[in-house]
XYZ file of C-alpha atoms in Angstrom:
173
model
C 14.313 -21.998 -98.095
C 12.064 -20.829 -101.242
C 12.878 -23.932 -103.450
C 15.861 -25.957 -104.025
C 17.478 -25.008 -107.630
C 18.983 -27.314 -110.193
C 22.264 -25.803 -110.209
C 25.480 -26.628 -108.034
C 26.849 -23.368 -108.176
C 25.994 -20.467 -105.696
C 24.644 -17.476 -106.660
C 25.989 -14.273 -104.848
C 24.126 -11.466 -103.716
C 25.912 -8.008 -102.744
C 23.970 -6.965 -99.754
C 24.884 -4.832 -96.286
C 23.566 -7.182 -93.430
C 24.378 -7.363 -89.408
C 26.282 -10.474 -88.944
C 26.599 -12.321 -85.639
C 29.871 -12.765 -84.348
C 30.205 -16.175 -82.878
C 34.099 -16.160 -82.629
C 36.315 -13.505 -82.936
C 40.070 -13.495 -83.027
C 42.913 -11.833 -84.678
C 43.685 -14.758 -86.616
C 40.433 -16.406 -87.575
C 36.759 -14.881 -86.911
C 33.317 -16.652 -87.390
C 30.039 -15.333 -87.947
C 26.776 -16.389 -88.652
C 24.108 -14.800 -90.630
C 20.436 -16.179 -90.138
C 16.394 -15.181 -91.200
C 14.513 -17.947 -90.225
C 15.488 -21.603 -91.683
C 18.221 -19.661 -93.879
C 21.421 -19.771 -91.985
C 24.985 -19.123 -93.651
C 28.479 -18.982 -91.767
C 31.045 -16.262 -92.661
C 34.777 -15.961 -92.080
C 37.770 -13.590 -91.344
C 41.321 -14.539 -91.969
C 44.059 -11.616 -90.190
C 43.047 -8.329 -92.391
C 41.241 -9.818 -95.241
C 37.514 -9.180 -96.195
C 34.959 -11.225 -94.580
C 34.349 -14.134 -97.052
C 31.435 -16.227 -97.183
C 31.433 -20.254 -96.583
C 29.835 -22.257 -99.730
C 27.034 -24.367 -98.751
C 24.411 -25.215 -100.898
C 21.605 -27.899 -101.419
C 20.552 -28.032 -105.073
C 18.301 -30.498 -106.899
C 20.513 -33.137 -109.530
C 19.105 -34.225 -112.823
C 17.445 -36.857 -111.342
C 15.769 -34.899 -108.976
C 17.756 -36.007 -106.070
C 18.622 -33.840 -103.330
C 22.403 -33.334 -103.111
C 24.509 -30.606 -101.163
C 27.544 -28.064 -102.448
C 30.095 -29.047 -99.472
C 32.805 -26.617 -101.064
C 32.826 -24.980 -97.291
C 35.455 -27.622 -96.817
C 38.182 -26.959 -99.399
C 37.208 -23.300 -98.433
C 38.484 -23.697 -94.901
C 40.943 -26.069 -95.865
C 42.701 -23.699 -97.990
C 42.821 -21.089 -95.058
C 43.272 -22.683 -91.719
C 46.574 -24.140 -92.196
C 46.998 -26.460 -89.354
C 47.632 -30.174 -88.701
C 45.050 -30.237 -85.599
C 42.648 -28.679 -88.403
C 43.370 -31.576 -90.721
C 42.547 -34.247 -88.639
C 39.448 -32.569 -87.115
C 38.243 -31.480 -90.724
C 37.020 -34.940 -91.941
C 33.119 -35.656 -92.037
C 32.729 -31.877 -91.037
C 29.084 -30.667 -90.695
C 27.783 -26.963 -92.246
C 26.705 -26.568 -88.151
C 27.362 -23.868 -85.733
C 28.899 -25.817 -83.465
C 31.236 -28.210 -85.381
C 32.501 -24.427 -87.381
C 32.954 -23.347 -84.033
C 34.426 -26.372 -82.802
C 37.051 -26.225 -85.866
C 37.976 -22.163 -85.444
C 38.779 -22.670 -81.858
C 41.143 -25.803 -82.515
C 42.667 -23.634 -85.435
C 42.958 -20.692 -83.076
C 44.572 -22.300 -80.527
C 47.134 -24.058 -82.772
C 48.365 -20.364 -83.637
C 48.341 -19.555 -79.910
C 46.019 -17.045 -81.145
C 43.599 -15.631 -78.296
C 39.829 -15.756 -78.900
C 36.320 -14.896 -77.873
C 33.341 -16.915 -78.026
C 30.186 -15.652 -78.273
C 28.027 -18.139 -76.709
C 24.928 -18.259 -74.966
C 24.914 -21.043 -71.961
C 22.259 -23.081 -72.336
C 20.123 -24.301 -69.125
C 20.234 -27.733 -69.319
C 16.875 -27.815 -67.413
C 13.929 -26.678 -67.628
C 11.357 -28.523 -65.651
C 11.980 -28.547 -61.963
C 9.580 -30.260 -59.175
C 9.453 -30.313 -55.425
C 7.247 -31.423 -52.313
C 6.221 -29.011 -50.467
C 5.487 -30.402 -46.831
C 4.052 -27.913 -43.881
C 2.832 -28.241 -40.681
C -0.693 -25.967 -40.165
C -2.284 -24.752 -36.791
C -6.268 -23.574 -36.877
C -8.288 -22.336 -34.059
C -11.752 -20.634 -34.314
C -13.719 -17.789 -32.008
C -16.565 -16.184 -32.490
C -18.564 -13.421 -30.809
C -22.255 -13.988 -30.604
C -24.987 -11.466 -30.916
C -28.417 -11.578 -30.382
C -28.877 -14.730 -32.376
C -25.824 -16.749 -32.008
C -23.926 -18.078 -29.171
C -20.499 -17.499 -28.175
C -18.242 -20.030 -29.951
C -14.423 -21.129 -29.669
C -12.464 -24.026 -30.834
C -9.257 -25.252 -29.882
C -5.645 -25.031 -31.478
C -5.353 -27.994 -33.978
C -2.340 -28.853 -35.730
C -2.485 -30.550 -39.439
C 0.049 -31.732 -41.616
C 0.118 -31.272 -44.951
C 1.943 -31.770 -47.965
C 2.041 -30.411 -51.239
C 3.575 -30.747 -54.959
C 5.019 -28.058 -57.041
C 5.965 -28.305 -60.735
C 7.950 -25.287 -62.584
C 8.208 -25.527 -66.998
C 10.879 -22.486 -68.141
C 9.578 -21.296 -71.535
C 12.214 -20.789 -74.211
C 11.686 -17.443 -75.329
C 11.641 -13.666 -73.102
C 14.988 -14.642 -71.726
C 13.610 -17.304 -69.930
C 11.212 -15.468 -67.254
């Protein structure tokens, strides 16, 4: 975000952008558009246009940071549902609390969907002991200067540690 203004209202931008669909349905869609820290959430209701959700943190008089929550009248006004109603209180401008909300609305109009979402590996650091049994012998063929040398078959144990740390980025390789 460049700077937090000192007015509540949003101010609209015509632009052509790719959107990411995170839900899609006949009845309600949900998409995200993000560059960098700047994340807003769109919607689709049946056939209408794609509408944006109103979310913005402004600056008060007294310098106080405060946030435009009109998002929630927004979907209020559009998903018309009593599941939606009771889920809608408290309700966070988050991807997954939107997402949470569109699925709950979709499946109160029996309305089939498609999420969009990548699964998550819930771990990423793995460890394990490597144990091994080793067997050694030595010969070797003497010339002029050295003698003719052998040792037995010995067996060893060993044991050994390995760690693994997945990095979050190149899919994970």
């Amino acid at each position: 975000m460049i700077g937090l203004q000192n007015s509540i209202t949003p101010n609209f931008v015509n632009q052509c952008l790719f959107l990411k669909t995170l839900l899609a349905s006949e009845d309600a869609s949900l998409y995200n558009y993000s560059e960098g820290n700047y994340i807003k959430y769109l919607y689709k209701m049946d056939q209408d246009p794609i509408q944006q959700l109103i979310y913005k943190k402004y600056l008060n008089k007294f310098k106080k940071v405060r946030e435009n929550n009109n998002f929630r009248q927004q979907l209020l006004n559009v998903l018309k549902c009593d599941e939606v109603l009771e889920s809608k209180k408290n309700l966070e401008y988050r991807e997954k609390k939107l997402m949470q909300l569109f699925k709950i609305y979709n499946s109160c109009k029996a309305a089939s969907y498609i999420t969009y979402e990548r699964s998550k590996s819930k771990q990423n650091f793995f460890m394990s002991i490597r144990p091994g049994i080793q067997i050694a012998s030595l010969s070797t063929a003497g010339d002029i200067s050295l003698q003719d040398t052998s040792f037995d078959a010995e067996s060893s144990f060993r044991i050994g540690l390995e760690a693994e740390l997945i990095l979050p980025f190149n899919n994970q390789k």
